[in-house]
Amino acid sequence: MSTSPIVKISGLNKWYGDFHVLRDIDLEVEKGERIVICGPSGSGKSTLIRCINALEEFQEGEIVVDGIELGPNLKHIDAVRREVGMVFQSFNLFPHLTVLDNCTLAPIWVRNIPKKDAEATAMKFLERVKIPHQANKFPGQMSGGQQQRVAIARALTMNPKVMLFDEPTSALDPEMVKEVLDTMVDLAKEGMTMLVVTHEMGFAKEVANRVVFMDAGQIIESNTPQEFFAHPQHARSQLFLSQILR
Amino acid sequence: MTDITASSFVRQDLVAERPAPVRTTGFIGLVRTRLLNSPTNILLTILGALLLWYTVIPALKFLLVDAVWTGTDRTACLPEKAGFVVGACWPYIQAKLPQLIYGFYPEAERWRVNLTFILAAVLLLPLLIPRLPAKGLNSGLFFFAFPVIAFFLLHGGGINGFGLSWTAGLLQLFDDSVIGAGQGLVGLSKSSAIGPLLWVIGNFIVLVGTAIQWLIFPLTWLRGQLQAGGQSIWIDFAITTIVISLILFYLGGGMRTGWRALASSIATFIGIAIVIKLMGLDHGGLPIVTTNLWGGLLVTLVVSVTGIVTSMPIGIALALGRRSTIPLIRIFSIAFIEFWRGVPLITVLFFATYMLPLFLPGNFSVDGLMRALIGIALFTGAYQAENVRGGLAAIPRGQGEAASALGLSWWKTTSLIVLPQALRHVIPNLVNSFISLFKDTSLVSIVALFDLLGSLRASFSDPVWSTPSTAFTGFAFAGIIYFIFCFGMSRYSLFVEKRLNVHRRN
């Protein structure tokens, strides 16, 4: 297989008006790598991963996903989105569709897959996130943890090469965090390339190949979880860890 | 084992019978617990009973008890003849019923109106019942085929061409106006300071127009040949069928998956052919009944149904346009909405009927009813746009983001994710506008169209039925008709709301 990174971010800069949210970000993600992005709130973590599938536009730099180039003019936006799945903090399931319809909508309308095949695939992924029996329920009838697992299944039905997780457990009750994290761990074990913005340091220790620490729109530190948690290099990351790991 | 009878939890003797508690269910219970349970409620109950007594009883007395049911002219409904205070004069309604339903539509042709009503009911009812199948075919028939058939049924007349001729005619018209504009500019150049520039632009436009003329020459020539021949429509029809079907076949995926599109296209054209043959559209069709003869309930229904059906797409398009990121579209939508919301419907109708013909080119005339229809559709469309926008504003941004992240295009996101949710939020508002539109159709009477209310008022002047209670009877009847339609819409919307909002019930 090729050794070129599946996601390559170089010289990425973004401003909200006058506010410089992302500053000279360079990041390479290898195929199968699991990267946890952490940092204090407002440090640009979510903005960064939202740039990867062009939910946010950026002013300078370049993002290449699986050889598809995404510049500031956001060409090839559809091609990139087809390769990248995303899970949101607030689930963003479609409330007017059943769980099964949520999972078949994109395969049917974007990939033009026949309804029967799409439903079979969707059921396969719903089984993987362990909620096949809820397929005909509406999202509003499920718990937060179940909804987030459906959201993961929904993203997987498009067979993405990269999965982005934007604080997937932050909106959940503590007892539901585990079921979602377990699903993500399973996914990681299957070799999915994952970029995860999260405060779950246990998850980072268990599955991440690399922890990226961001502050004030910059990547301050990037290291293996063992090194990062044992010997944080920068004062800012030491402070962050001392506060989060009390 | 312990002796259970010694336990303090076990009764030693039978409990004495007690009287039953005050009933809280049934009619008696309702009266006790809801109507007479406190001094304020007793007072409100008495007031409510009095209100009913003073409104419902007299109304029933007027409509039923004191009403006259049979008769041939006014004498039957005169108090001095009847011998009592006469309430509603129903024979009058009976005598005027045709006028109230058809207006001045010629008696011999009224079966066409009836047939249209029946057709509408047959197509609409299955559409309203969710359980019945084939909603796609049904709505296609109701929203696209029915209006055309209804037009030829109600208005009459035939066609002297089909797709090919129409396309050729439309292109010709477009081309003529292009050349006309160019010649106008050239003419203007003689008396203008920037004359040479205008001359160049004008001549360029004329040149473009001439080029288009050469480009469409095969079409226009073919049309000329067809018109000259005998059975022009059917040859035209056949050519149109072949061309359209082939295009659909190609768009549907060609040899692999296009067969379905081809079959449905050919089936549609066969259906059109049957309708043309049945109604004799190829040789003149039914006798023409001009719209100034239409009236009564017919006009009310034509205006309101057309208004309701056409205002929805207009409203949705404007609402989306108003939220567009493209400045031109957004500004146009805002200007359009604010303009139509800013003027009263009466002004719109007046303008459409009396002023518009003054602005249109001499040979270009639009039927009076049609002008009112367009005015009402645009007017209601602007209102519906704001209703829809309210629903769009209620959709969280995350919905669009999730759809984008899945790779759905803007059109698919809008039609599959955003609009279905937005429209469900605003069903009450939309139906509110429909009901309001239904009643506002009575305003068309100021532009010389006799809707139900207009026909009713016209009938008051008939001396044969001039009695003290004629006007009351007439308005009571019109009120009942309006109420039936509006209440029907209201109840149906509640049903739809409940059904579509299943996902919000936890």
Coordinates of N, CA and C in Angstrom, one line a residue, chain A residues 83-237:
Chain A
E83 N -15.7 10.6 1.4 CA -14.6 9.8 2.0 C -14.6 10.0 3.5
V84 N -15.3 11.0 4.0 CA -15.1 11.3 5.4 C -16.5 11.2 6.2
G85 N -16.5 10.5 7.2 CA -17.8 10.4 8.0 C -17.6 11.3 9.3
M86 N -18.7 11.7 9.8 CA -18.6 12.6 10.9 C -19.7 12.3 12.0
V87 N -19.3 12.4 13.2 CA -20.2 12.2 14.3 C -20.2 13.5 15.2
F88 N -21.3 14.0 15.5 CA -21.4 15.3 16.1 C -21.7 15.2 17.6
Q89 N -21.4 16.3 18.3 CA -21.6 16.3 19.8 C -23.1 16.2 20.0
S90 N -24.0 16.8 19.2 CA -25.4 16.8 19.5 C -26.1 15.8 18.5
F91 N -25.4 14.7 18.2 CA -26.0 13.6 17.4 C -26.4 14.0 16.0
N92 N -27.3 15.1 15.9 CA -27.9 15.6 14.6 C -28.5 14.4 13.8
L93 N -29.2 13.5 14.5 CA -30.0 12.6 13.7 C -31.2 13.3 13.1
F94 N -31.7 12.8 12.0 CA -32.9 13.4 11.4 C -34.1 13.0 12.2
P95 N -34.8 13.9 12.9 CA -35.8 13.4 13.9 C -37.1 13.0 13.2
H96 N -37.3 13.3 11.9 CA -38.5 12.9 11.2 C -38.4 11.6 10.5
L97 N -37.2 11.0 10.6 CA -37.0 9.7 9.9 C -36.7 8.7 11.0
T98 N -37.1 7.4 10.7 CA -36.8 6.4 11.6 C -35.3 6.1 11.6
V99 N -34.8 5.3 12.6 CA -33.4 5.0 12.7 C -32.9 4.4 11.4
L100 N -33.7 3.5 10.9 CA -33.3 2.8 9.6 C -33.2 3.8 8.5
D101 N -34.2 4.7 8.4 CA -34.2 5.6 7.3 C -33.1 6.6 7.4
N102 N -32.7 7.0 8.7 CA -31.6 7.8 8.9 C -30.3 7.2 8.3
C103 N -30.2 5.8 8.4 CA -29.0 5.1 8.0 C -29.1 4.8 6.5
T104 N -30.3 4.9 5.8 CA -30.3 4.5 4.4 C -30.4 5.7 3.5
L105 N -30.7 6.9 4.1 CA -30.9 8.1 3.3 C -29.7 8.4 2.4
A106 N -28.5 8.5 3.0 CA -27.4 8.9 2.2 C -27.0 7.9 1.2
P107 N -26.9 6.6 1.6 CA -26.6 5.6 0.6 C -27.5 5.6 -0.6
I108 N -28.8 5.8 -0.3 CA -29.8 5.8 -1.4 C -29.6 7.1 -2.3
W109 N -29.5 8.2 -1.6 CA -29.6 9.5 -2.4 C -28.2 10.0 -2.9
V110 N -27.1 9.6 -2.2 CA -25.8 10.0 -2.6 C -25.1 9.0 -3.5
R111 N -25.2 7.7 -3.1 CA -24.5 6.7 -3.8 C -25.4 5.9 -4.7
N112 N -26.7 6.3 -4.8 CA -27.7 5.6 -5.7 C -27.8 4.1 -5.5
I113 N -27.7 3.7 -4.2 CA -27.8 2.2 -4.0 C -29.3 1.9 -3.8
P114 N -29.7 0.7 -4.4 CA -31.1 0.3 -4.3 C -31.5 0.2 -2.8
K115 N -32.8 0.5 -2.6 CA -33.3 0.6 -1.2 C -33.0 -0.7 -0.4
K116 N -33.3 -1.8 -1.1 CA -33.1 -3.1 -0.4 C -31.7 -3.3 0.1
D117 N -30.7 -3.0 -0.8 CA -29.3 -3.2 -0.4 C -28.9 -2.2 0.7
A118 N -29.4 -1.0 0.5 CA -29.1 0.0 1.5 C -29.6 -0.4 2.9
E119 N -30.8 -1.0 2.9 CA -31.4 -1.4 4.2 C -30.6 -2.5 4.8
A120 N -30.2 -3.5 4.0 CA -29.4 -4.6 4.5 C -28.1 -4.1 5.1
T121 N -27.4 -3.2 4.4 CA -26.2 -2.6 4.9 C -26.4 -1.9 6.2
A122 N -27.5 -1.1 6.2 CA -27.7 -0.3 7.4 C -28.0 -1.2 8.6
M123 N -28.7 -2.3 8.4 CA -28.9 -3.3 9.5 C -27.6 -3.9 10.0
K124 N -26.7 -4.1 9.0 CA -25.4 -4.7 9.4 C -24.7 -3.7 10.4
F125 N -24.7 -2.4 10.0 CA -24.0 -1.5 10.9 C -24.8 -1.3 12.2
L126 N -26.1 -1.3 12.1 CA -26.9 -1.2 13.4 C -26.6 -2.3 14.3
E127 N -26.4 -3.5 13.7 CA -26.0 -4.6 14.6 C -24.6 -4.4 15.2
R128 N -23.8 -3.8 14.4 CA -22.4 -3.6 14.9 C -22.4 -2.6 16.1
V129 N -23.3 -1.6 16.1 CA -23.4 -0.7 17.2 C -24.5 -1.2 18.2
K130 N -24.9 -2.4 18.0 CA -25.8 -3.2 19.0 C -27.1 -2.6 19.2
I131 N -27.8 -2.0 18.1 CA -29.2 -1.6 18.3 C -30.0 -2.0 17.1
P132 N -29.9 -3.2 16.6 CA -30.7 -3.6 15.4 C -32.2 -3.6 15.7
H133 N -32.5 -3.9 17.0 CA -34.0 -4.1 17.3 C -34.7 -2.7 17.4
Q134 N -33.9 -1.6 17.4 CA -34.5 -0.3 17.5 C -34.7 0.3 16.1
A135 N -34.5 -0.4 15.0 CA -34.4 0.2 13.7 C -35.6 1.0 13.3
N136 N -36.8 0.6 13.8 CA -38.0 1.3 13.4 C -38.5 2.4 14.3
K137 N -37.6 2.7 15.3 CA -38.0 3.7 16.2 C -37.6 5.1 15.7
F138 N -38.1 6.1 16.2 CA -37.7 7.5 15.8 C -36.6 7.9 16.8
P139 N -35.6 8.7 16.4 CA -34.6 9.1 17.3 C -35.0 9.7 18.6
G140 N -36.2 10.4 18.6 CA -36.7 11.0 19.8 C -37.1 10.0 20.9
Q141 N -37.3 8.8 20.4 CA -37.7 7.8 21.4 C -36.6 7.0 22.0
M142 N -35.3 7.4 21.7 CA -34.2 6.7 22.2 C -33.4 7.5 23.2
S143 N -32.5 6.9 24.0 CA -31.6 7.6 24.9 C -30.5 8.2 24.1
G144 N -29.8 9.2 24.8 CA -28.7 9.9 24.1 C -27.7 8.9 23.6
G145 N -27.3 7.9 24.5 CA -26.3 7.0 24.1 C -26.6 6.2 22.8
Q146 N -27.9 5.8 22.8 CA -28.4 5.0 21.6 C -28.4 5.9 20.4
Q147 N -28.8 7.2 20.6 CA -28.8 8.1 19.4 C -27.4 8.3 18.9
Q148 N -26.4 8.4 19.8 CA -25.1 8.6 19.3 C -24.6 7.4 18.6
R149 N -25.0 6.2 19.0 CA -24.5 5.0 18.3 C -25.2 4.9 17.0
V150 N -26.4 5.3 16.9 CA -27.1 5.4 15.6 C -26.3 6.3 14.7
A151 N -25.9 7.5 15.2 CA -25.2 8.5 14.4 C -23.9 7.9 13.9
I152 N -23.2 7.0 14.7 CA -22.0 6.4 14.3 C -22.3 5.4 13.1
A153 N -23.4 4.6 13.3 CA -23.8 3.7 12.3 C -24.1 4.4 11.0
R154 N -24.8 5.6 11.1 CA -25.2 6.3 10.0 C -24.0 6.8 9.2
A155 N -23.0 7.2 9.9 CA -21.8 7.7 9.2 C -21.1 6.5 8.5
L156 N -21.1 5.3 9.2 CA -20.4 4.2 8.7 C -21.1 3.6 7.4
T157 N -22.4 3.8 7.2 CA -23.1 3.3 6.1 C -22.5 3.8 4.8
M158 N -21.8 5.0 4.8 CA -21.2 5.6 3.6 C -19.8 5.0 3.3
N159 N -19.4 4.0 4.1 CA -18.1 3.4 4.0 C -17.0 4.5 3.9
P160 N -16.9 5.3 4.9 CA -15.9 6.4 4.9 C -14.5 5.8 5.1
K161 N -13.5 6.5 4.6 CA -12.1 6.1 4.9 C -11.6 6.7 6.2
V162 N -12.2 7.9 6.5 CA -11.8 8.6 7.8 C -13.1 8.9 8.5
M163 N -13.0 8.7 9.9 CA -14.1 9.1 10.7 C -13.7 10.3 11.6
L164 N -14.5 11.3 11.6 CA -14.3 12.5 12.5 C -15.3 12.4 13.7
F165 N -14.8 12.6 14.9 CA -15.7 12.6 16.0 C -15.5 14.0 16.7
D166 N -16.6 14.7 16.8 CA -16.5 16.1 17.4 C -17.2 16.0 18.8
E167 N -16.4 15.8 19.8 CA -16.8 15.6 21.2 C -18.1 14.7 21.3
P168 N -17.9 13.4 20.9 CA -19.1 12.6 20.7 C -19.8 12.2 22.1
T169 N -19.1 12.4 23.2 CA -19.7 12.0 24.4 C -20.0 13.2 25.4
S170 N -19.7 14.4 24.9 CA -19.9 15.5 25.8 C -21.3 15.8 26.1
A171 N -22.3 15.4 25.3 CA -23.7 15.7 25.5 C -24.4 14.6 26.2
L172 N -23.6 13.6 26.7 CA -24.3 12.4 27.2 C -24.2 12.3 28.7
D173 N -25.2 11.6 29.3 CA -25.2 11.3 30.7 C -24.0 10.4 31.0
P174 N -23.3 10.6 32.2 CA -22.1 9.8 32.4 C -22.3 8.3 32.2
E175 N -23.5 7.7 32.5 CA -23.6 6.3 32.4 C -23.7 5.8 30.9
M176 N -24.0 6.8 30.0 CA -24.1 6.4 28.6 C -22.8 6.6 27.8
V177 N -21.9 7.3 28.5 CA -20.6 7.6 27.8 C -19.9 6.3 27.5
K178 N -20.0 5.3 28.4 CA -19.3 4.1 28.2 C -19.7 3.3 26.9
E179 N -21.1 3.3 26.7 CA -21.5 2.5 25.6 C -21.1 3.1 24.3
V180 N -21.0 4.4 24.2 CA -20.5 5.1 23.0 C -19.0 4.9 22.8
L181 N -18.3 5.0 23.9 CA -16.8 4.8 23.8 C -16.5 3.4 23.4
D182 N -17.3 2.4 24.0 CA -17.0 1.0 23.6 C -17.2 0.8 22.1
T183 N -18.3 1.5 21.6 CA -18.5 1.4 20.1 C -17.3 1.9 19.4
M184 N -16.7 3.1 19.9 CA -15.6 3.7 19.2 C -14.4 2.8 19.3
V185 N -14.2 2.2 20.5 CA -13.0 1.3 20.6 C -13.1 0.1 19.6
D186 N -14.3 -0.4 19.5 CA -14.5 -1.5 18.5 C -14.1 -1.1 17.1
L187 N -14.5 0.1 16.8 CA -14.3 0.7 15.5 C -12.7 0.8 15.3
A188 N -12.1 1.3 16.4 CA -10.6 1.5 16.3 C -9.9 0.2 16.1
K189 N -10.5 -0.9 16.7 CA -9.8 -2.2 16.6 C -10.0 -2.7 15.2
E190 N -11.0 -2.3 14.5 CA -11.2 -2.8 13.1 C -10.3 -2.0 12.2
G191 N -9.5 -1.0 12.7 CA -8.6 -0.4 11.8 C -9.0 0.9 11.1
M192 N -10.1 1.5 11.6 CA -10.6 2.7 11.0 C -9.7 3.9 11.4
T193 N -9.5 4.7 10.4 CA -8.7 6.0 10.7 C -9.7 6.9 11.4
M194 N -9.2 7.4 12.6 CA -10.1 8.2 13.4 C -9.5 9.5 13.9
L195 N -10.2 10.6 13.8 CA -9.7 11.8 14.4 C -10.8 12.2 15.4
V196 N -10.4 12.2 16.7 CA -11.4 12.3 17.8 C -11.1 13.5 18.6
V197 N -12.0 14.5 18.7 CA -11.9 15.5 19.6 C -12.7 15.1 20.9
T198 N -12.0 15.0 22.0 CA -12.6 14.5 23.2 C -11.9 14.9 24.4
H199 N -12.6 14.8 25.5 CA -11.9 15.1 26.8 C -11.8 13.7 27.6
E200 N -12.2 12.6 26.9 CA -12.1 11.3 27.6 C -10.6 10.8 27.5
M201 N -9.9 11.1 28.5 CA -8.4 10.8 28.5 C -8.2 9.3 28.6
G202 N -9.2 8.6 29.2 CA -9.1 7.2 29.3 C -9.1 6.6 27.9
F203 N -10.0 7.1 27.0 CA -10.1 6.6 25.7 C -8.8 6.9 24.9
A204 N -8.3 8.1 25.2 CA -7.0 8.5 24.5 C -5.9 7.5 24.8
K205 N -5.8 7.2 26.1 CA -4.8 6.2 26.6 C -4.9 4.9 25.9
E206 N -6.2 4.5 25.8 CA -6.5 3.1 25.4 C -6.3 2.9 23.9
V207 N -6.8 3.8 23.1 CA -6.8 3.5 21.6 C -6.0 4.5 20.8
A208 N -5.6 5.7 21.3 CA -4.9 6.6 20.4 C -3.5 6.2 20.1
N209 N -3.1 6.4 18.8 CA -1.7 6.3 18.4 C -1.0 7.6 18.8
R210 N -1.7 8.7 18.8 CA -1.1 10.0 18.9 C -2.1 10.9 19.6
V211 N -1.6 11.7 20.5 CA -2.4 12.8 21.1 C -1.9 14.1 20.6
V212 N -2.9 14.9 20.1 CA -2.5 16.2 19.6 C -3.1 17.2 20.6
F213 N -2.3 18.1 21.1 CA -2.7 19.1 22.1 C -2.8 20.4 21.4
M214 N -3.9 21.1 21.5 CA -4.1 22.4 20.8 C -4.4 23.4 21.9
D215 N -3.9 24.6 21.6 CA -4.2 25.8 22.4 C -4.1 27.0 21.5
A216 N -5.1 27.9 21.7 CA -5.1 29.2 21.0 C -4.9 29.0 19.5
G217 N -5.5 28.0 18.9 CA -5.5 27.8 17.5 C -4.2 27.2 16.9
Q218 N -3.4 26.7 17.8 CA -2.1 26.1 17.3 C -2.0 24.7 17.9
I219 N -1.3 23.8 17.2 CA -0.9 22.5 17.7 C 0.4 22.7 18.5
I220 N 0.3 22.5 19.8 CA 1.4 22.8 20.7 C 2.2 21.6 20.9
E221 N 1.5 20.4 21.0 CA 2.3 19.2 21.3 C 1.6 18.0 20.5
S222 N 2.4 17.1 20.0 CA 1.9 16.0 19.3 C 2.8 14.8 19.7
N223 N 2.2 13.8 20.4 CA 3.1 12.8 20.9 C 2.2 11.5 21.1
T224 N 2.9 10.4 21.4 CA 2.2 9.2 21.8 C 1.5 9.4 23.1
P225 N 0.4 8.7 23.4 CA -0.3 8.9 24.6 C 0.6 8.7 25.8
Q226 N 1.4 7.6 25.8 CA 2.3 7.3 26.9 C 3.1 8.5 27.3
E227 N 3.8 9.0 26.2 CA 4.7 10.1 26.4 C 3.9 11.4 26.9
F228 N 2.8 11.6 26.2 CA 2.1 12.8 26.4 C 1.6 12.9 27.9
F229 N 1.0 11.8 28.4 CA 0.5 11.8 29.7 C 1.6 11.7 30.8
A230 N 2.7 11.0 30.4 CA 3.7 10.9 31.4 C 4.6 12.1 31.5
H231 N 5.0 12.6 30.3 CA 6.0 13.7 30.3 C 5.5 14.8 29.3
P232 N 4.5 15.5 29.7 CA 4.1 16.6 28.8 C 5.2 17.6 28.7
Q233 N 5.5 18.1 27.4 CA 6.6 18.9 27.2 C 6.4 20.4 27.5
H234 N 5.2 20.8 27.2 CA 5.0 22.3 27.4 C 4.2 22.6 28.6
A235 N 4.5 23.9 29.1 CA 3.8 24.3 30.3 C 2.3 24.3 30.2
R236 N 1.9 24.7 29.0 CA 0.4 24.7 28.7 C -0.2 23.4 28.8
S237 N 0.4 22.4 28.3 CA -0.1 21.0 28.3 C 0.0 20.4 29.7

